[in-house]
Amino acid sequence: MNKEDILKVLKSKKSLYHLKKFILFGSVASGTNKVDSDIDIAYIEDEKRRLNFDNYLKLENELENIFKTKIDLINYKNFNPLVKLHSEKEFIYV
């Protein structure tokens, strides 16, 4: 699945899970991904409707089934500051 298709899927899932944004980052965002690369996705929650653990697992599972690969799904609030500093220029916001 190409980057544009991934962004379309993320856009469609955003309102279903009451998320403000998704952020695609890592090798897929930079265009350096390989066939066996995982997909790195961060999400920004709506402060009024947080993503509970069950919905987090459901979302991660849905994305893995759609994309047929491992998804590294993280809350942007928990993003490692050093990784953020080095990856931010490649962030693609949805």
JSON list of C-alpha atoms in Angstrom, two decimals:
[
{"chain": "A", "resi": 1, "resn": "MET", "atom": "CA", "xyz": [0.00, 0.00, 0.00]},
{"chain": "A", "resi": 2, "resn": "ASN", "atom": "CA", "xyz": [1.41, 3.38, -0.94]},
{"chain": "A", "resi": 3, "resn": "LYS", "atom": "CA", "xyz": [1.65, 6.48, 1.23]},
{"chain": "A", "resi": 4, "resn": "GLU", "atom": "CA", "xyz": [-1.41, 8.15, -0.32]},
{"chain": "A", "resi": 5, "resn": "ASP", "atom": "CA", "xyz": [-3.57, 5.08, 0.37]},
{"chain": "A", "resi": 6, "resn": "ILE", "atom": "CA", "xyz": [-2.35, 4.97, 3.96]},
{"chain": "A", "resi": 7, "resn": "LEU", "atom": "CA", "xyz": [-3.23, 8.65, 4.43]},
{"chain": "A", "resi": 8, "resn": "LYS", "atom": "CA", "xyz": [-6.74, 8.06, 3.04]},
{"chain": "A", "resi": 9, "resn": "VAL", "atom": "CA", "xyz": [-7.36, 5.21, 5.47]},
{"chain": "A", "resi": 10, "resn": "LEU", "atom": "CA", "xyz": [-6.08, 7.26, 8.40]},
{"chain": "A", "resi": 11, "resn": "LYS", "atom": "CA", "xyz": [-8.33, 10.14, 7.41]},
{"chain": "A", "resi": 12, "resn": "SER", "atom": "CA", "xyz": [-11.34, 7.82, 7.38]},
{"chain": "A", "resi": 13, "resn": "LYS", "atom": "CA", "xyz": [-10.49, 6.43, 10.84]},
{"chain": "A", "resi": 14, "resn": "LYS", "atom": "CA", "xyz": [-9.89, 9.80, 12.49]},
{"chain": "A", "resi": 15, "resn": "SER", "atom": "CA", "xyz": [-13.52, 10.71, 13.13]},
{"chain": "A", "resi": 16, "resn": "LEU", "atom": "CA", "xyz": [-14.53, 7.14, 14.00]},
{"chain": "A", "resi": 17, "resn": "TYR", "atom": "CA", "xyz": [-12.13, 7.19, 16.93]},
{"chain": "A", "resi": 18, "resn": "HIS", "atom": "CA", "xyz": [-12.65, 10.88, 17.80]},
{"chain": "A", "resi": 19, "resn": "LEU", "atom": "CA", "xyz": [-9.02, 11.77, 17.16]},
{"chain": "A", "resi": 20, "resn": "LYS", "atom": "CA", "xyz": [-7.79, 15.25, 16.28]},
{"chain": "A", "resi": 21, "resn": "LYS", "atom": "CA", "xyz": [-4.97, 14.07, 14.03]},
{"chain": "A", "resi": 22, "resn": "PHE", "atom": "CA", "xyz": [-2.87, 11.17, 12.89]},
{"chain": "A", "resi": 23, "resn": "ILE", "atom": "CA", "xyz": [0.81, 11.67, 12.18]},
{"chain": "A", "resi": 24, "resn": "LEU", "atom": "CA", "xyz": [2.54, 9.36, 9.73]},
{"chain": "A", "resi": 25, "resn": "PHE", "atom": "CA", "xyz": [6.27, 9.26, 10.39]},
{"chain": "A", "resi": 26, "resn": "GLY", "atom": "CA", "xyz": [9.27, 6.98, 9.97]},
{"chain": "A", "resi": 27, "resn": "SER", "atom": "CA", "xyz": [10.30, 5.14, 6.84]},
{"chain": "A", "resi": 28, "resn": "VAL", "atom": "CA", "xyz": [6.89, 5.26, 5.14]},
{"chain": "A", "resi": 29, "resn": "ALA", "atom": "CA", "xyz": [6.66, 9.04, 5.60]},
{"chain": "A", "resi": 30, "resn": "SER", "atom": "CA", "xyz": [10.22, 9.57, 4.36]},
{"chain": "A", "resi": 31, "resn": "GLY", "atom": "CA", "xyz": [9.80, 7.16, 1.43]},
{"chain": "A", "resi": 32, "resn": "THR", "atom": "CA", "xyz": [12.59, 4.84, 2.58]},
{"chain": "A", "resi": 33, "resn": "ASN", "atom": "CA", "xyz": [10.36, 1.93, 3.59]},
{"chain": "A", "resi": 34, "resn": "LYS", "atom": "CA", "xyz": [11.01, -1.63, 2.48]},
{"chain": "A", "resi": 35, "resn": "VAL", "atom": "CA", "xyz": [8.53, -4.45, 1.83]},
{"chain": "A", "resi": 36, "resn": "ASP", "atom": "CA", "xyz": [8.79, -5.65, 5.44]},
{"chain": "A", "resi": 37, "resn": "SER", "atom": "CA", "xyz": [8.79, -2.20, 7.09]},
{"chain": "A", "resi": 38, "resn": "ASP", "atom": "CA", "xyz": [6.29, -1.43, 9.82]},
{"chain": "A", "resi": 39, "resn": "ILE", "atom": "CA", "xyz": [4.14, 1.69, 9.64]},
{"chain": "A", "resi": 40, "resn": "ASP", "atom": "CA", "xyz": [4.79, 4.32, 12.31]},
{"chain": "A", "resi": 41, "resn": "ILE", "atom": "CA", "xyz": [1.69, 6.28, 13.28]},
{"chain": "A", "resi": 42, "resn": "ALA", "atom": "CA", "xyz": [1.12, 8.71, 16.13]},
{"chain": "A", "resi": 43, "resn": "TYR", "atom": "CA", "xyz": [-2.26, 10.08, 17.10]},
{"chain": "A", "resi": 44, "resn": "ILE", "atom": "CA", "xyz": [-3.42, 13.23, 18.85]},
{"chain": "A", "resi": 45, "resn": "GLU", "atom": "CA", "xyz": [-6.47, 12.77, 21.03]},
{"chain": "A", "resi": 46, "resn": "ASP", "atom": "CA", "xyz": [-9.45, 15.03, 21.41]},
{"chain": "A", "resi": 47, "resn": "GLU", "atom": "CA", "xyz": [-9.17, 16.19, 25.03]},
{"chain": "A", "resi": 48, "resn": "LYS", "atom": "CA", "xyz": [-12.88, 15.54, 25.57]},
{"chain": "A", "resi": 49, "resn": "ARG", "atom": "CA", "xyz": [-12.89, 12.01, 24.12]},
{"chain": "A", "resi": 50, "resn": "ARG", "atom": "CA", "xyz": [-9.77, 10.06, 24.92]},
{"chain": "A", "resi": 51, "resn": "LEU", "atom": "CA", "xyz": [-8.91, 6.80, 23.23]},
{"chain": "A", "resi": 52, "resn": "ASN", "atom": "CA", "xyz": [-9.37, 4.07, 25.83]},
{"chain": "A", "resi": 53, "resn": "PHE", "atom": "CA", "xyz": [-7.25, 0.92, 25.82]},
{"chain": "A", "resi": 54, "resn": "ASP", "atom": "CA", "xyz": [-9.91, -1.26, 24.16]},
{"chain": "A", "resi": 55, "resn": "ASN", "atom": "CA", "xyz": [-10.35, 1.21, 21.31]},
{"chain": "A", "resi": 56, "resn": "TYR", "atom": "CA", "xyz": [-6.59, 1.60, 21.01]},
{"chain": "A", "resi": 57, "resn": "LEU", "atom": "CA", "xyz": [-6.24, -2.16, 20.48]},
{"chain": "A", "resi": 58, "resn": "LYS", "atom": "CA", "xyz": [-9.21, -2.20, 18.10]},
{"chain": "A", "resi": 59, "resn": "LEU", "atom": "CA", "xyz": [-7.72, 0.62, 16.01]},
{"chain": "A", "resi": 60, "resn": "GLU", "atom": "CA", "xyz": [-4.27, -0.96, 15.93]},
{"chain": "A", "resi": 61, "resn": "ASN", "atom": "CA", "xyz": [-5.76, -4.30, 14.88]},
{"chain": "A", "resi": 62, "resn": "GLU", "atom": "CA", "xyz": [-7.93, -2.70, 12.17]},
{"chain": "A", "resi": 63, "resn": "LEU", "atom": "CA", "xyz": [-4.94, -0.87, 10.72]},
{"chain": "A", "resi": 64, "resn": "GLU", "atom": "CA", "xyz": [-2.77, -4.00, 10.76]},
{"chain": "A", "resi": 65, "resn": "ASN", "atom": "CA", "xyz": [-5.53, -5.94, 8.96]},
{"chain": "A", "resi": 66, "resn": "ILE", "atom": "CA", "xyz": [-5.97, -3.22, 6.34]},
{"chain": "A", "resi": 67, "resn": "PHE", "atom": "CA", "xyz": [-2.26, -2.61, 5.73]},
{"chain": "A", "resi": 68, "resn": "LYS", "atom": "CA", "xyz": [-1.17, -6.24, 6.19]},
{"chain": "A", "resi": 69, "resn": "THR", "atom": "CA", "xyz": [1.86, -5.21, 8.22]},
{"chain": "A", "resi": 70, "resn": "LYS", "atom": "CA", "xyz": [2.86, -4.30, 11.77]},
{"chain": "A", "resi": 71, "resn": "ILE", "atom": "CA", "xyz": [1.67, -0.92, 13.01]},
{"chain": "A", "resi": 72, "resn": "ASP", "atom": "CA", "xyz": [3.61, 1.06, 15.60]},
{"chain": "A", "resi": 73, "resn": "LEU", "atom": "CA", "xyz": [0.78, 3.19, 17.02]},
{"chain": "A", "resi": 74, "resn": "ILE", "atom": "CA", "xyz": [1.65, 5.70, 19.72]},
{"chain": "A", "resi": 75, "resn": "ASN", "atom": "CA", "xyz": [-0.01, 8.57, 21.51]},
{"chain": "A", "resi": 76, "resn": "TYR", "atom": "CA", "xyz": [1.73, 11.80, 20.52]},
{"chain": "A", "resi": 77, "resn": "LYS", "atom": "CA", "xyz": [1.83, 12.81, 24.20]},
{"chain": "A", "resi": 78, "resn": "ASN", "atom": "CA", "xyz": [4.09, 9.82, 24.83]},
{"chain": "A", "resi": 79, "resn": "PHE", "atom": "CA", "xyz": [6.38, 10.51, 21.89]},
{"chain": "A", "resi": 80, "resn": "ASN", "atom": "CA", "xyz": [10.05, 10.28, 22.83]},
{"chain": "A", "resi": 81, "resn": "PRO", "atom": "CA", "xyz": [11.38, 13.88, 22.67]},
{"chain": "A", "resi": 82, "resn": "LEU", "atom": "CA", "xyz": [14.64, 12.83, 21.00]},
{"chain": "A", "resi": 83, "resn": "VAL", "atom": "CA", "xyz": [12.85, 10.79, 18.34]},
{"chain": "A", "resi": 84, "resn": "LYS", "atom": "CA", "xyz": [10.41, 13.67, 17.86]},
{"chain": "A", "resi": 85, "resn": "LEU", "atom": "CA", "xyz": [13.27, 16.12, 17.36]},
{"chain": "A", "resi": 86, "resn": "HIS", "atom": "CA", "xyz": [14.87, 13.97, 14.65]},
{"chain": "A", "resi": 87, "resn": "SER", "atom": "CA", "xyz": [11.63, 12.81, 12.99]},
{"chain": "A", "resi": 88, "resn": "GLU", "atom": "CA", "xyz": [9.51, 15.96, 13.07]},
{"chain": "A", "resi": 89, "resn": "LYS", "atom": "CA", "xyz": [10.67, 17.19, 9.67]},
{"chain": "A", "resi": 90, "resn": "GLU", "atom": "CA", "xyz": [9.20, 14.01, 8.12]},
{"chain": "A", "resi": 91, "resn": "PHE", "atom": "CA", "xyz": [5.83, 14.17, 9.92]},
{"chain": "A", "resi": 92, "resn": "ILE", "atom": "CA", "xyz": [2.80, 13.97, 7.65]},
{"chain": "A", "resi": 93, "resn": "TYR", "atom": "CA", "xyz": [-0.30, 15.22, 9.44]},
{"chain": "A", "resi": 94, "resn": "VAL", "atom": "CA", "xyz": [-3.75, 13.85, 8.61]}
]
